[in-house]
Amino acid sequence: MRVVLAHGDAPRRRQLGGILVRVGHVVAEAETADEAVAVCRRVPTDVAVVDSDLCRSTGDDALLHAIKGDAEAFRTAVVLLERETLDLDAAVTALHRGVQDFLVEPVSDGELVTRIAAAARTKVLQEELVAQSRRLETLIFEDPLTGLANRRFILTQLGSLVSGARRHGRPLSIAIIDVDLFKSVNDRHGHHVGDQVLVAVTGALRSHMRAEDHLGRLGGEEFLSVLPDTDHDAATAAAERMREEVAATSLVHEGAELGVTVSLGVATWEAAEPAELLLRRADDALYAAKDGGRDRVACARASVPRRT
């Protein structure tokens, strides 16, 4: 375990450090609050044992803020060395600011070792909980094959962006993308090759996405691209670029080159139009692209007659 020991009294610091080294910990000593923060930032630290006087000397517990507010050091468990005069309000305030535990002086060697070990175990459990939460979020929101947003998440994003477009009067367009003749790929070459095709198409589509654009997999061989701040002409041009990029993509299977194409249906949001109707118009345009010979872009008709 890596421990930072921050104490302004050199003899006491060496004494505590010697105990921790004796049980196998790697100890870095710090005399000031700034030194303690610098060590925690520089080297991944499991536990920082900090004398409470150093916190008070920095004013308003700036040392705790510096550690817990740092992108790397915040993972460090902080144990405060306190005096017998520690009161309830001060303890609760310190806990709210990120302190893991307290050691009230005078502290025995055994208590020092066991409480630091407990703080380190709690830190590990917290990190495992965070990692598990991230894995759960991935399962909920991400398509496992392509790494794109899954159907539920991309449709949720679309709903939010339609609300934003309505509120701010900004343009918004979408494109539904379908891999041409995908069933025949699966039937002739197997689903593992079909998966490779979907991954390759994902990469091609992503290469023409802006940072603010969204791309998700609706299911099977169908994708949805959501293009904020994009009017009809810009959306049509973006869809053409995506189509061309996919058409330029090829896979080699058993010595033969597999060409891949997509058809796209583009629709631009109209005032007061719900997300469901926008999707339906894009889907109708997609079918028109398929009926027109595939490997092409078709644009949706207006949902309501336009005034001249």
Coordinates of C-alpha atoms in Angstrom, one line a residue:
M1 CA 0.0 0.0 0.0
R2 CA 1.2 3.5 -0.8
V3 CA 0.7 6.0 2.0
V4 CA 1.4 9.8 2.2
L5 CA 2.1 10.9 5.7
A6 CA 1.7 14.7 6.1
H7 CA 2.7 16.1 9.5
G8 CA 4.4 19.3 10.5
D9 CA 6.3 17.7 13.4
A10 CA 9.4 15.9 12.0
P11 CA 10.0 13.5 14.9
R12 CA 6.3 12.5 15.0
R13 CA 6.2 12.1 11.3
R14 CA 9.2 9.8 11.3
Q15 CA 7.8 7.8 14.2
L16 CA 4.5 7.2 12.4
G17 CA 6.2 6.6 9.1
G18 CA 8.5 4.0 10.7
I19 CA 5.5 2.0 12.0
L20 CA 3.9 2.0 8.5
V21 CA 7.1 1.0 6.8
R22 CA 7.6 -1.8 9.3
V23 CA 4.3 -3.5 8.2
G24 CA 5.3 -3.3 4.5
H25 CA 3.7 0.0 3.3
V26 CA 5.5 2.4 1.0
V27 CA 5.5 5.8 2.8
A28 CA 6.1 9.3 1.4
E29 CA 6.5 12.0 4.0
A30 CA 5.3 15.5 3.6
E31 CA 6.0 18.5 5.9
T32 CA 3.4 20.9 4.5
A33 CA 0.0 20.8 2.9
D34 CA 1.4 21.8 -0.5
E35 CA 3.9 18.9 -0.4
A36 CA 1.1 16.4 0.5
V37 CA -1.1 17.5 -2.4
A38 CA 1.9 17.5 -4.8
V39 CA 2.8 13.9 -3.8
C40 CA -0.8 12.7 -4.2
R41 CA -1.0 14.2 -7.6
R42 CA 2.3 12.9 -8.7
V43 CA 2.0 9.3 -7.5
P44 CA -1.2 7.2 -7.2
T45 CA -1.7 7.1 -3.4
D46 CA -4.0 4.7 -1.5
V47 CA -4.2 6.6 1.8
A48 CA -3.1 10.1 3.0
V49 CA -2.6 10.4 6.7
V50 CA -2.9 14.1 7.4
D51 CA -2.4 16.0 10.6
S52 CA -5.4 18.2 11.1
D53 CA -3.2 21.2 11.9
L54 CA -2.0 21.2 8.3
C55 CA -5.6 21.5 7.1
R56 CA -6.3 24.4 9.4
S57 CA -3.1 26.1 8.4
T58 CA -4.2 26.3 4.8
G59 CA -7.5 27.9 5.6
D60 CA -11.0 26.5 5.1
D61 CA -9.6 23.0 4.7
A62 CA -8.0 23.9 1.4
L63 CA -5.8 20.7 1.5
L64 CA -8.9 18.5 1.5
H65 CA -10.4 20.5 -1.4
A66 CA -7.1 20.2 -3.3
I67 CA -6.9 16.5 -2.9
K68 CA -10.6 15.7 -3.5
G69 CA -10.9 18.2 -6.3
D70 CA -8.0 16.8 -8.3
A71 CA -8.7 14.6 -11.3
E72 CA -6.2 11.9 -10.1
A73 CA -5.7 12.6 -6.4
F74 CA -9.4 12.4 -5.5
R75 CA -9.1 8.6 -5.3
T76 CA -6.9 8.9 -2.3
A77 CA -8.5 8.0 1.0
V78 CA -7.9 10.7 3.6
V79 CA -7.4 9.9 7.3
L80 CA -7.1 12.9 9.7
L81 CA -4.9 12.8 12.8
E82 CA -7.0 14.8 15.2
R83 CA -6.8 16.0 18.8
E84 CA -9.0 14.9 21.7
T85 CA -10.8 18.2 21.4
L86 CA -12.4 17.1 18.1
D87 CA -16.1 17.9 18.4
L88 CA -19.1 16.5 16.6
D89 CA -19.7 19.5 14.2
A90 CA -16.1 19.5 13.1
A91 CA -16.1 15.8 12.5
V92 CA -19.3 15.9 10.4
T93 CA -18.0 18.8 8.4
A94 CA -14.7 17.0 7.6
L95 CA -16.7 13.9 6.6
H96 CA -18.7 15.9 4.2
R97 CA -15.5 17.3 2.7
G98 CA -14.2 13.9 1.9
V99 CA -12.4 12.6 5.0
Q100 CA -12.5 8.8 5.2
D101 CA -11.7 8.4 8.9
F102 CA -10.2 9.9 12.0
L103 CA -7.3 8.9 14.3
V104 CA -7.5 10.8 17.6
E105 CA -4.1 11.4 19.2
P106 CA -2.5 9.8 21.1
V107 CA -2.9 6.8 18.7
S108 CA -1.5 3.4 19.3
D109 CA 0.6 1.6 16.7
G110 CA -2.0 -1.1 16.2
E111 CA -4.8 1.4 15.7
L112 CA -2.7 3.3 13.2
V113 CA -2.1 0.2 11.1
T114 CA -5.6 -1.2 11.3
R115 CA -7.5 2.0 10.6
I116 CA -5.3 2.8 7.6
A117 CA -5.9 -0.7 6.2
A118 CA -9.6 -0.2 6.7
A119 CA -9.6 3.1 4.9
A120 CA -7.7 1.5 2.0
R121 CA -10.2 -1.4 1.8
T122 CA -13.1 1.1 1.7
K123 CA -11.3 3.0 -1.1
V124 CA -11.0 -0.2 -3.1
L125 CA -14.7 -1.1 -2.6
Q126 CA -15.7 2.4 -3.7
E127 CA -13.6 2.1 -6.9
E128 CA -15.1 -1.3 -7.6
L129 CA -18.6 0.2 -7.2
V130 CA -17.8 3.0 -9.6
A131 CA -16.4 0.5 -12.1
Q132 CA -19.5 -1.7 -11.8
S133 CA -21.8 1.3 -12.3
R134 CA -19.9 2.2 -15.5
R135 CA -20.2 -1.4 -16.7
L136 CA -23.9 -1.3 -16.0
E137 CA -24.3 2.0 -17.8
T138 CA -22.6 0.5 -20.8
L139 CA -25.0 -2.4 -20.8
I140 CA -28.0 -0.1 -20.6
F141 CA -26.9 2.5 -23.2
E142 CA -24.4 0.9 -25.5
D143 CA -24.8 -1.6 -28.4
P144 CA -22.3 -4.4 -27.5
L145 CA -21.3 -5.1 -31.1
T146 CA -20.7 -1.7 -32.5
G147 CA -20.1 0.4 -29.4
L148 CA -22.8 2.8 -30.6
A149 CA -25.7 4.1 -28.6
N150 CA -28.4 1.4 -28.5
R151 CA -32.0 1.9 -29.7
R152 CA -33.3 3.0 -26.4
F153 CA -30.5 5.6 -25.8
I154 CA -30.4 7.0 -29.4
L155 CA -34.2 7.5 -29.4
T156 CA -34.0 9.2 -26.0
Q157 CA -31.3 11.5 -27.4
L158 CA -33.5 12.2 -30.4
G159 CA -36.4 13.2 -28.2
S160 CA -34.2 15.6 -26.2
L161 CA -32.8 17.2 -29.3
V162 CA -36.2 17.6 -30.8
S163 CA -37.3 19.4 -27.6
G164 CA -34.2 21.6 -27.9
A165 CA -34.8 22.4 -31.5
R166 CA -38.4 23.4 -30.7
R167 CA -37.4 25.5 -27.7
H168 CA -34.5 27.4 -29.5
G169 CA -35.8 27.4 -33.0
R170 CA -32.8 25.5 -34.4
P171 CA -32.7 23.2 -37.4
L172 CA -32.4 19.4 -36.8
S173 CA -32.2 16.6 -39.3
I174 CA -31.9 12.8 -39.1
A175 CA -30.9 10.0 -41.4
I176 CA -32.0 6.4 -41.0
I177 CA -29.3 4.1 -42.6
D178 CA -29.9 0.5 -43.7
V179 CA -27.2 -1.9 -44.9
D180 CA -28.2 -3.1 -48.4
L181 CA -28.9 -6.8 -48.9
F182 CA -27.6 -7.6 -45.4
K183 CA -29.7 -10.8 -45.1
S184 CA -27.9 -12.3 -48.1
V185 CA -24.6 -11.6 -46.4
N186 CA -25.7 -13.6 -43.3
D187 CA -27.2 -16.4 -45.4
R188 CA -24.1 -16.8 -47.7
H189 CA -21.2 -16.1 -45.3
G190 CA -22.6 -16.5 -41.8
H191 CA -23.5 -14.2 -39.0
H192 CA -19.9 -13.7 -37.9
V193 CA -19.2 -12.0 -41.3
G194 CA -22.4 -10.1 -40.9
D195 CA -21.1 -8.7 -37.6
Q196 CA -17.8 -7.7 -39.3
V197 CA -19.9 -5.8 -41.9
L198 CA -21.8 -4.0 -39.3
V199 CA -18.6 -3.0 -37.5
A200 CA -17.0 -1.8 -40.7
V201 CA -20.1 0.3 -41.6
T202 CA -20.0 1.8 -38.1
G203 CA -16.5 2.9 -38.6
A204 CA -17.3 4.4 -42.0
L205 CA -20.3 6.3 -40.7
R206 CA -18.4 7.6 -37.7
S207 CA -15.7 9.0 -40.0
H208 CA -18.1 11.7 -41.2
M209 CA -19.7 12.6 -37.8
R210 CA -19.2 15.9 -36.1
A211 CA -18.6 16.0 -32.4
E212 CA -22.1 17.2 -31.8
D213 CA -23.7 14.5 -34.0
H214 CA -25.2 11.3 -32.6
L215 CA -25.1 7.8 -34.1
G216 CA -26.9 4.8 -32.8
R217 CA -27.9 1.3 -33.8
L218 CA -31.7 0.9 -34.1
G219 CA -31.4 -2.8 -34.4
G220 CA -30.3 -5.4 -37.0
E221 CA -28.6 -3.6 -39.9
E222 CA -30.4 -0.3 -39.3
F223 CA -28.7 2.8 -37.8
L224 CA -29.9 6.3 -36.9
S225 CA -27.8 9.5 -37.3
V226 CA -29.1 12.6 -35.5
L227 CA -27.7 15.9 -36.9
P228 CA -28.3 18.9 -34.7
D229 CA -28.2 22.4 -36.3
T230 CA -28.4 20.9 -39.7
D231 CA -30.9 22.0 -42.3
H232 CA -32.2 20.0 -45.3
D233 CA -29.4 20.8 -47.7
A234 CA -26.6 20.2 -45.2
A235 CA -28.2 16.9 -44.1
T236 CA -28.5 15.7 -47.6
A237 CA -24.9 16.4 -48.3
A238 CA -23.9 14.7 -45.0
A239 CA -25.9 11.6 -46.0
E240 CA -24.2 11.5 -49.4
R241 CA -20.8 11.6 -47.7
M242 CA -21.8 8.7 -45.4
R243 CA -23.1 6.7 -48.4
E244 CA -19.9 7.3 -50.3
E245 CA -17.7 6.4 -47.4
V246 CA -19.5 3.1 -46.8
A247 CA -19.4 2.3 -50.6
A248 CA -15.6 2.7 -50.5
T249 CA -15.4 0.2 -47.6
S250 CA -14.7 -3.4 -48.4
L251 CA -14.1 -6.6 -46.5
V252 CA -12.1 -9.6 -47.6
H253 CA -13.6 -13.0 -46.8
E254 CA -12.0 -16.3 -47.9
G255 CA -10.0 -14.4 -50.5
A256 CA -13.1 -12.6 -52.0
E257 CA -13.8 -8.9 -51.6
L258 CA -17.2 -8.1 -50.1
G259 CA -18.6 -4.8 -51.2
V260 CA -20.9 -3.0 -48.8
T261 CA -23.5 -0.3 -49.6
V262 CA -26.2 1.5 -47.6
S263 CA -29.4 3.3 -48.3
L264 CA -30.4 6.4 -46.4
G265 CA -33.6 8.2 -45.6
V266 CA -33.2 11.8 -44.6
A267 CA -35.8 14.0 -42.8
T268 CA -35.5 17.5 -41.5
W269 CA -37.5 18.5 -38.4
E270 CA -40.5 20.8 -39.0
A271 CA -41.9 23.1 -36.3
A272 CA -44.1 21.4 -33.8
E273 CA -43.4 18.0 -35.3
P274 CA -43.0 15.2 -32.7
A275 CA -40.0 12.9 -32.8
E276 CA -42.2 9.9 -33.8
L277 CA -43.4 11.7 -37.0
L278 CA -39.9 12.8 -37.9
L279 CA -38.8 9.2 -37.6
R280 CA -41.7 7.9 -39.7
R281 CA -40.9 10.4 -42.5
A282 CA -37.2 9.3 -42.5
D283 CA -38.3 5.7 -42.6
D284 CA -40.6 6.4 -45.5
A285 CA -37.7 8.1 -47.3
L286 CA -35.5 5.0 -46.6
Y287 CA -38.0 2.7 -48.2
A288 CA -38.0 5.1 -51.2
A289 CA -34.2 4.8 -51.4
K290 CA -34.5 1.0 -51.3
D291 CA -37.2 1.0 -54.0
G292 CA -35.2 3.3 -56.1
G293 CA -32.3 0.8 -56.4
R294 CA -30.4 1.0 -53.1
D295 CA -27.0 2.6 -52.5
R296 CA -28.7 6.0 -52.6
V297 CA -30.1 8.9 -50.4
A298 CA -33.8 9.8 -50.5
C299 CA -35.3 12.8 -48.7
A300 CA -38.6 12.8 -46.8
R301 CA -41.6 14.7 -48.0
A302 CA -42.9 17.6 -45.8
S303 CA -45.3 16.5 -43.1
V304 CA -47.6 19.5 -43.8
P305 CA -48.1 21.6 -47.0
R306 CA -45.7 24.5 -47.1
R307 CA -47.0 28.0 -47.6
T308 CA -45.8 29.8 -50.7

